[in-house]
Amino acid sequence: MTDTTKSATITINNQQIDLPVHSPTAGPDVVDIGKLYAQGGVFTYDPGFTSTASCQSAITFIDGDKGELLHRGYPIDQLAEKSHYLEVCYLLMYGELPSANALEDFEARVTRHTMVHEQMHNFFRGFRRDAHPMATMVGVVGAMSAFYHDSTDINDPWQREVAAIRLIAKVPTIAAMAYKYSVGQPFVYPRNDLDYASNFLRMCFSVPAEEYEVNPILSRAMDRIFTLHADHEQNASTSTVRLASSSGANPFACVAAGIACLWGPAHGGANQACLEMLREIGTVDRIPEFIARAKDKNDPFRLMSFGHRVYKNFDPRAKVMKQSADEVLGLLGIEDNDTLKVAMELEKIALEDPYFVEKKLYPNVDFYSGIILDAMGFPTSMFTPIFALARTVGWVSQWKEQIADPALKIGRPRQLYTGETFRDYVDVENR
Ligand code: SDX
């Protein structure tokens, strides 16, 4: 724990309680309420955890006001421009940028784990062809617990390391298999002579009937999308992974829980919902109708991929993603993209509209990613699986950090109870 020379005093029921205050290396101080219930007999109450730090971590720092995102201190825009996904994976996992030799060794280890047990192919056959790929991924990633017994003992540091590498290496293969299964095409095995992003594109888009050449522009854009989604502090799905792992559950089950949480449209499902929304809007002249709906308190409609719990000025990932979208569409010669026109006009209007300015609603990471993925040929149903694939390294890095903490306790929040107080049972004839 960091510096605790400061304290905060709370007066409750005429009793003064001093609580230690911890100062971080960056960001707000935190008031440690661990002893509050024992000393004061009260809980704190913070549904949605808007003011709650659930853990201490050294992996990712976000400043929502400055629009800053650092991975082990390195800003996301520099990593997106100068690094590549597997190097970012190494940085998130081990805390430092690797030497050339360490990077080569890490990439070789990941490459050698990209195949899945041949019997896992049978899992897919149990799903309907029109199953959402996220349903398939939740099931098959969870089923990894049934295949990789030699890396489920979380008390063995070596097994933890192997499980982390297996997850980073195999989730792209499983995501590609989920896609192939949904379109009725044969699974494509990974290739050891391809880089991570090229391998994924080939597993998704190659067919046995012809050779498949990876487009380096798409591969670079794919790799950048992975980097921009790699980790993001204690978001809902990462918090899910941490809570699941606090009970001692194996890493495959914990990551499957993270995938399930990411699926929601308020979280990772927003990229699919955003592109479907842009398509529903269809043309620029219909934007005002949807803006009005987003403001209407009686209408549950929200502008998907706008707003963020933490970013209150801009999402730094959205800036990089927008540059990438312009580059990819331009290089692919997709000029008159109606969806892009609607997206850019929607962004312009929303950034000038008092409602959105007052509520600090700006495009987040999901706003432009869907446009790139659509241009690459992915169906919208594959957008969130790609987010899950990229976020796997964030989940396993945070999981490793938590498991290694000797102070780890099972996560068990309390509640504000508003139900009936004690009452005796009433026989049915007396009701
Ligand atoms: C991700 O946490 C992370 O880091 C997540 C993520 C990651 O990398 O892990 O960044 C990935 O999940 C990005 C967010 C993707 N979700 C969406 O784009 C869905 C649309 N956005 C919203 O549902 C919403 O903005 C959230 C869920 C992202 C944030 O919700 P909050 O912080 O709980 O804010 P809120 O719902 O309380 O909204 C504050 C106000 C409300 O109005 P009032 O009740 O105060 O009058 O803003 C309004 C909301 O109605 N509002 C919106 C809006 N988002 C919030 N109004 C219209 N359109 C929207 N998109």
Tab-separated table of N, CA and C in Angstrom, residues 262-367:
chain	number	residue	atom	x	y	z
A	262	LEU	N	-18.721	-8.325	-20.705
A	262	LEU	CA	-18.383	-7.410	-21.812
A	262	LEU	C	-19.488	-7.371	-22.856
A	263	TRP	N	-20.253	-8.426	-22.973
A	263	TRP	CA	-21.278	-8.576	-24.030
A	263	TRP	C	-22.343	-7.478	-23.944
A	264	GLY	N	-22.592	-6.947	-22.769
A	264	GLY	CA	-23.674	-5.967	-22.601
A	264	GLY	C	-23.497	-4.712	-23.450
A	265	PRO	N	-24.612	-4.160	-23.996
A	265	PRO	CA	-24.520	-2.972	-24.864
A	265	PRO	C	-24.033	-1.725	-24.128
A	266	ALA	N	-24.079	-1.725	-22.791
A	266	ALA	CA	-23.549	-0.563	-22.066
A	266	ALA	C	-22.030	-0.644	-21.974
A	267	HIS	N	-21.478	-1.789	-22.331
A	267	HIS	CA	-20.031	-2.026	-22.222
A	267	HIS	C	-19.479	-2.430	-23.596
A	268	GLY	N	-18.955	-3.607	-23.712
A	268	GLY	CA	-18.316	-3.973	-24.978
A	268	GLY	C	-19.286	-4.165	-26.126
A	269	GLY	N	-20.564	-4.387	-25.817
A	269	GLY	CA	-21.555	-4.594	-26.879
A	269	GLY	C	-21.906	-3.300	-27.585
A	270	ALA	N	-21.350	-2.176	-27.113
A	270	ALA	CA	-21.702	-0.874	-27.704
A	270	ALA	C	-21.207	-0.750	-29.134
A	271	ASN	N	-20.098	-1.431	-29.469
A	271	ASN	CA	-19.574	-1.267	-30.842
A	271	ASN	C	-20.540	-1.857	-31.858
A	272	GLN	N	-21.112	-3.014	-31.509
A	272	GLN	CA	-22.120	-3.598	-32.417
A	272	GLN	C	-23.357	-2.702	-32.438
A	273	ALA	N	-23.803	-2.282	-31.255
A	273	ALA	CA	-25.023	-1.448	-31.177
A	273	ALA	C	-24.822	-0.115	-31.896
A	274	CYS	N	-23.588	0.402	-31.868
A	274	CYS	CA	-23.327	1.698	-32.508
A	274	CYS	C	-23.469	1.594	-34.023
A	275	LEU	N	-22.851	0.577	-34.616
A	275	LEU	CA	-22.935	0.464	-36.078
A	275	LEU	C	-24.374	0.203	-36.500
A	276	GLU	N	-25.095	-0.612	-35.723
A	276	GLU	CA	-26.502	-0.856	-36.048
A	276	GLU	C	-27.308	0.433	-35.920
A	277	MET	N	-26.938	1.279	-34.943
A	277	MET	CA	-27.616	2.574	-34.795
A	277	MET	C	-27.300	3.472	-35.993
A	278	LEU	N	-26.030	3.530	-36.403
A	278	LEU	CA	-25.653	4.377	-37.547
A	278	LEU	C	-26.393	3.930	-38.792
A	279	ARG	N	-26.543	2.610	-38.938
A	279	ARG	CA	-27.262	2.092	-40.113
A	279	ARG	C	-28.746	2.430	-40.006
A	280	GLU	N	-29.299	2.375	-38.781
A	280	GLU	CA	-30.729	2.709	-38.592
A	280	GLU	C	-30.962	4.199	-38.912
A	281	ILE	N	-30.018	5.042	-38.509
A	281	ILE	CA	-30.141	6.472	-38.836
A	281	ILE	C	-30.091	6.617	-40.355
A	282	GLY	N	-29.143	5.937	-40.987
A	282	GLY	CA	-29.116	5.817	-42.450
A	282	GLY	C	-28.570	7.029	-43.172
A	283	THR	N	-29.209	8.177	-42.992
A	283	THR	CA	-28.739	9.367	-43.723
A	283	THR	C	-28.622	10.545	-42.750
A	284	VAL	N	-27.800	11.484	-43.114
A	284	VAL	CA	-27.498	12.632	-42.257
A	284	VAL	C	-28.762	13.382	-41.859
A	285	ASP	N	-29.744	13.463	-42.769
A	285	ASP	CA	-30.940	14.270	-42.458
A	285	ASP	C	-31.784	13.659	-41.343
A	286	ARG	N	-31.535	12.390	-40.996
A	286	ARG	CA	-32.341	11.781	-39.919
A	286	ARG	C	-31.661	11.929	-38.552
A	287	ILE	N	-30.470	12.502	-38.509
A	287	ILE	CA	-29.736	12.605	-37.233
A	287	ILE	C	-30.527	13.379	-36.183
A	288	PRO	N	-31.129	14.544	-36.520
A	288	PRO	CA	-31.862	15.305	-35.474
A	288	PRO	C	-32.930	14.480	-34.764
A	289	GLU	N	-33.581	13.602	-35.501
A	289	GLU	CA	-34.636	12.734	-34.909
A	289	GLU	C	-34.038	11.864	-33.803
A	290	PHE	N	-32.855	11.343	-34.056
A	290	PHE	CA	-32.231	10.443	-33.074
A	290	PHE	C	-31.622	11.226	-31.909
A	291	ILE	N	-31.113	12.412	-32.212
A	291	ILE	CA	-30.587	13.282	-31.138
A	291	ILE	C	-31.719	13.621	-30.175
A	292	ALA	N	-32.893	13.898	-30.743
A	292	ALA	CA	-34.056	14.242	-29.899
A	292	ALA	C	-34.436	13.052	-29.026
A	293	ARG	N	-34.397	11.861	-29.607
A	293	ARG	CA	-34.737	10.657	-28.837
A	293	ARG	C	-33.733	10.441	-27.697
A	294	ALA	N	-32.446	10.711	-27.989
A	294	ALA	CA	-31.409	10.507	-26.961
A	294	ALA	C	-31.628	11.440	-25.785
A	295	LYS	N	-32.237	12.605	-26.039
A	295	LYS	CA	-32.462	13.574	-24.962
A	295	LYS	C	-33.762	13.323	-24.221
A	296	ASP	N	-34.641	12.535	-24.846
A	296	ASP	CA	-35.990	12.342	-24.290
A	296	ASP	C	-35.937	11.368	-23.113
A	297	LYS	N	-36.215	11.859	-21.925
A	297	LYS	CA	-36.132	11.034	-20.713
A	297	LYS	C	-37.111	9.861	-20.764
A	298	ASN	N	-38.161	10.006	-21.561
A	298	ASN	CA	-39.143	8.912	-21.645
A	298	ASN	C	-38.768	7.878	-22.700
A	299	ASP	N	-37.674	8.149	-23.396
A	299	ASP	CA	-37.240	7.214	-24.440
A	299	ASP	C	-35.931	6.559	-23.969
A	300	PRO	N	-35.923	5.233	-23.869
A	300	PRO	CA	-34.703	4.544	-23.381
A	300	PRO	C	-33.538	4.620	-24.371
A	301	PHE	N	-33.795	5.159	-25.569
A	301	PHE	CA	-32.731	5.212	-26.574
A	301	PHE	C	-31.538	6.045	-26.107
A	302	ARG	N	-30.349	5.522	-26.332
A	302	ARG	CA	-29.143	6.288	-26.074
A	302	ARG	C	-28.289	6.271	-27.335
A	303	LEU	N	-27.471	7.322	-27.505
A	303	LEU	CA	-26.539	7.314	-28.633
A	303	LEU	C	-25.435	6.339	-28.286
A	304	MET	N	-25.427	5.190	-28.936
A	304	MET	CA	-24.446	4.171	-28.599
A	304	MET	C	-23.046	4.641	-28.952
A	305	SER	N	-22.102	4.323	-28.093
A	305	SER	CA	-20.692	4.726	-28.197
A	305	SER	C	-20.481	6.201	-27.889
A	306	PHE	N	-21.494	6.804	-27.248
A	306	PHE	CA	-21.276	8.139	-26.673
A	306	PHE	C	-21.333	8.029	-25.160
A	307	GLY	N	-20.502	8.809	-24.493
A	307	GLY	CA	-20.507	8.825	-23.039
A	307	GLY	C	-19.534	7.812	-22.472
A	308	HIS	N	-19.134	8.086	-21.244
A	308	HIS	CA	-18.208	7.177	-20.574
A	308	HIS	C	-18.210	7.508	-19.086
A	309	ARG	N	-18.102	6.465	-18.277
A	309	ARG	CA	-18.092	6.690	-16.833
A	309	ARG	C	-16.888	7.536	-16.407
A	310	VAL	N	-15.787	7.379	-17.090
A	310	VAL	CA	-14.564	8.067	-16.624
A	310	VAL	C	-14.206	9.251	-17.518
A	311	TYR	N	-14.182	9.069	-18.839
A	311	TYR	CA	-13.774	10.155	-19.730
A	311	TYR	C	-14.860	11.237	-19.793
A	312	LYS	N	-14.499	12.449	-19.428
A	312	LYS	CA	-15.492	13.544	-19.451
A	312	LYS	C	-15.083	14.662	-20.401
A	313	ASN	N	-14.078	14.411	-21.240
A	313	ASN	CA	-13.736	15.376	-22.292
A	313	ASN	C	-13.595	14.646	-23.617
A	314	PHE	N	-12.728	13.644	-23.645
A	314	PHE	CA	-12.678	12.814	-24.848
A	314	PHE	C	-12.005	11.493	-24.462
A	315	ASP	N	-12.267	10.480	-25.239
A	315	ASP	CA	-11.651	9.156	-25.039
A	315	ASP	C	-10.431	9.123	-25.958
A	316	PRO	N	-9.239	9.093	-25.406
A	316	PRO	CA	-8.033	9.154	-26.253
A	316	PRO	C	-7.969	8.043	-27.287
A	317	ARG	N	-8.643	6.955	-26.986
A	317	ARG	CA	-8.635	5.827	-27.945
A	317	ARG	C	-9.486	6.163	-29.169
A	318	ALA	N	-10.555	6.940	-28.934
A	318	ALA	CA	-11.436	7.301	-30.055
A	318	ALA	C	-10.692	8.173	-31.050
A	319	LYS	N	-9.800	9.026	-30.539
A	319	LYS	CA	-9.023	9.909	-31.432
A	319	LYS	C	-8.152	9.070	-32.364
A	320	VAL	N	-7.454	8.105	-31.789
A	320	VAL	CA	-6.561	7.245	-32.591
A	320	VAL	C	-7.391	6.404	-33.547
A	321	MET	N	-8.530	5.900	-33.043
A	321	MET	CA	-9.388	5.048	-33.877
A	321	MET	C	-9.912	5.834	-35.067
A	322	LYS	N	-10.221	7.096	-34.862
A	322	LYS	CA	-10.759	7.912	-35.959
A	322	LYS	C	-9.705	8.093	-37.043
A	323	GLN	N	-8.452	8.333	-36.631
A	323	GLN	CA	-7.369	8.454	-37.616
A	323	GLN	C	-7.246	7.145	-38.397
A	324	SER	N	-7.353	6.047	-37.664
A	324	SER	CA	-7.193	4.737	-38.305
A	324	SER	C	-8.340	4.487	-39.285
A	325	ALA	N	-9.551	4.924	-38.889
A	325	ALA	CA	-10.709	4.739	-39.781
A	325	ALA	C	-10.505	5.497	-41.080
A	326	ASP	N	-10.065	6.745	-40.971
A	326	ASP	CA	-9.823	7.550	-42.185
A	326	ASP	C	-8.796	6.852	-43.066
A	327	GLU	N	-7.717	6.347	-42.439
A	327	GLU	CA	-6.613	5.702	-43.178
A	327	GLU	C	-7.103	4.438	-43.877
A	328	VAL	N	-7.793	3.580	-43.132
A	328	VAL	CA	-8.217	2.291	-43.685
A	328	VAL	C	-9.222	2.495	-44.813
A	329	LEU	N	-10.219	3.361	-44.581
A	329	LEU	CA	-11.240	3.581	-45.628
A	329	LEU	C	-10.605	4.195	-46.861
A	330	GLY	N	-9.669	5.138	-46.616
A	330	GLY	CA	-9.002	5.769	-47.763
A	330	GLY	C	-8.193	4.762	-48.546
A	331	LEU	N	-7.419	3.943	-47.839
A	331	LEU	CA	-6.549	2.963	-48.517
A	331	LEU	C	-7.363	1.862	-49.182
A	332	LEU	N	-8.549	1.609	-48.635
A	332	LEU	CA	-9.409	0.589	-49.264
A	332	LEU	C	-10.268	1.200	-50.350
A	333	GLY	N	-10.152	2.551	-50.500
A	333	GLY	CA	-10.923	3.199	-51.556
A	333	GLY	C	-12.397	3.281	-51.243
A	334	ILE	N	-12.725	3.197	-49.926
A	334	ILE	CA	-14.150	3.303	-49.541
A	334	ILE	C	-14.414	4.769	-49.231
A	335	GLU	N	-14.703	5.557	-50.219
A	335	GLU	CA	-14.854	7.005	-50.020
A	335	GLU	C	-16.277	7.362	-49.592
A	336	ASP	N	-17.247	6.976	-50.455
A	336	ASP	CA	-18.607	7.476	-50.160
A	336	ASP	C	-19.303	6.521	-49.194
A	337	ASN	N	-18.719	6.424	-47.974
A	337	ASN	CA	-19.292	5.515	-46.986
A	337	ASN	C	-20.362	6.277	-46.203
A	338	ASP	N	-21.648	5.940	-46.487
A	338	ASP	CA	-22.738	6.674	-45.814
A	338	ASP	C	-22.610	6.574	-44.305
A	339	THR	N	-22.225	5.382	-43.849
A	339	THR	CA	-22.129	5.187	-42.395
A	339	THR	C	-21.101	6.136	-41.800
A	340	LEU	N	-19.958	6.298	-42.511
A	340	LEU	CA	-18.924	7.206	-41.997
A	340	LEU	C	-19.436	8.637	-42.011
A	341	LYS	N	-20.178	8.987	-43.090
A	341	LYS	CA	-20.713	10.367	-43.166
A	341	LYS	C	-21.663	10.626	-41.991
A	342	VAL	N	-22.538	9.650	-41.723
A	342	VAL	CA	-23.483	9.802	-40.603
A	342	VAL	C	-22.703	9.892	-39.294
A	343	ALA	N	-21.675	9.069	-39.146
A	343	ALA	CA	-20.878	9.068	-37.903
A	343	ALA	C	-20.212	10.415	-37.693
A	344	MET	N	-19.595	10.950	-38.742
A	344	MET	CA	-18.861	12.219	-38.581
A	344	MET	C	-19.813	13.376	-38.334
A	345	GLU	N	-20.989	13.360	-38.988
A	345	GLU	CA	-21.979	14.440	-38.772
A	345	GLU	C	-22.583	14.306	-37.375
A	346	LEU	N	-22.844	13.056	-36.967
A	346	LEU	CA	-23.412	12.814	-35.631
A	346	LEU	C	-22.432	13.312	-34.560
A	347	GLU	N	-21.154	13.001	-34.762
A	347	GLU	CA	-20.138	13.450	-33.795
A	347	GLU	C	-20.117	14.978	-33.743
A	348	LYS	N	-20.171	15.605	-34.917
A	348	LYS	CA	-20.097	17.085	-34.982
A	348	LYS	C	-21.294	17.705	-34.250
A	349	ILE	N	-22.484	17.178	-34.561
A	349	ILE	CA	-23.706	17.735	-33.941
A	349	ILE	C	-23.672	17.523	-32.433
A	350	ALA	N	-23.313	16.296	-32.019
A	350	ALA	CA	-23.331	15.969	-30.582
A	350	ALA	C	-22.329	16.830	-29.822
A	351	LEU	N	-21.181	17.122	-30.437
A	351	LEU	CA	-20.159	17.899	-29.726
A	351	LEU	C	-20.569	19.364	-29.610
A	352	GLU	N	-21.564	19.794	-30.407
A	352	GLU	CA	-22.014	21.195	-30.331
A	352	GLU	C	-23.322	21.331	-29.566
A	353	ASP	N	-23.999	20.188	-29.333
A	353	ASP	CA	-25.329	20.241	-28.715
A	353	ASP	C	-25.209	20.445	-27.203
A	354	PRO	N	-25.885	21.466	-26.640
A	354	PRO	CA	-25.761	21.746	-25.192
A	354	PRO	C	-26.041	20.529	-24.309
A	355	TYR	N	-26.985	19.672	-24.700
A	355	TYR	CA	-27.307	18.503	-23.865
A	355	TYR	C	-26.068	17.632	-23.689
A	356	PHE	N	-25.401	17.344	-24.814
A	356	PHE	CA	-24.252	16.445	-24.761
A	356	PHE	C	-23.050	17.131	-24.140
A	357	VAL	N	-22.925	18.440	-24.418
A	357	VAL	CA	-21.790	19.166	-23.822
A	357	VAL	C	-21.958	19.219	-22.304
A	358	GLU	N	-23.179	19.537	-21.871
A	358	GLU	CA	-23.427	19.643	-20.414
A	358	GLU	C	-23.222	18.305	-19.719
A	359	LYS	N	-23.662	17.206	-20.379
A	359	LYS	CA	-23.520	15.884	-19.749
A	359	LYS	C	-22.177	15.238	-20.080
A	360	LYS	N	-21.328	15.989	-20.792
A	360	LYS	CA	-19.972	15.511	-21.129
A	360	LYS	C	-20.016	14.160	-21.845
A	361	LEU	N	-20.847	14.112	-22.896
A	361	LEU	CA	-20.990	12.879	-23.669
A	361	LEU	C	-20.188	13.002	-24.955
A	362	TYR	N	-19.097	12.285	-25.040
A	362	TYR	CA	-18.235	12.344	-26.225
A	362	TYR	C	-18.124	10.941	-26.805
A	363	PRO	N	-17.712	10.835	-28.069
A	363	PRO	CA	-17.549	9.485	-28.636
A	363	PRO	C	-16.501	8.702	-27.845
A	364	ASN	N	-16.801	7.444	-27.558
A	364	ASN	CA	-15.809	6.617	-26.858
A	364	ASN	C	-15.160	5.647	-27.839
A	365	VAL	N	-14.396	4.731	-27.309
A	365	VAL	CA	-13.542	3.844	-28.124
A	365	VAL	C	-14.358	3.095	-29.168
A	366	ASP	N	-15.653	2.869	-28.868
A	366	ASP	CA	-16.448	2.015	-29.767
A	366	ASP	C	-16.994	2.757	-30.974
A	367	PHE	N	-16.856	4.110	-30.970
A	367	PHE	CA	-17.587	4.866	-31.997
A	367	PHE	C	-17.043	4.598	-33.406
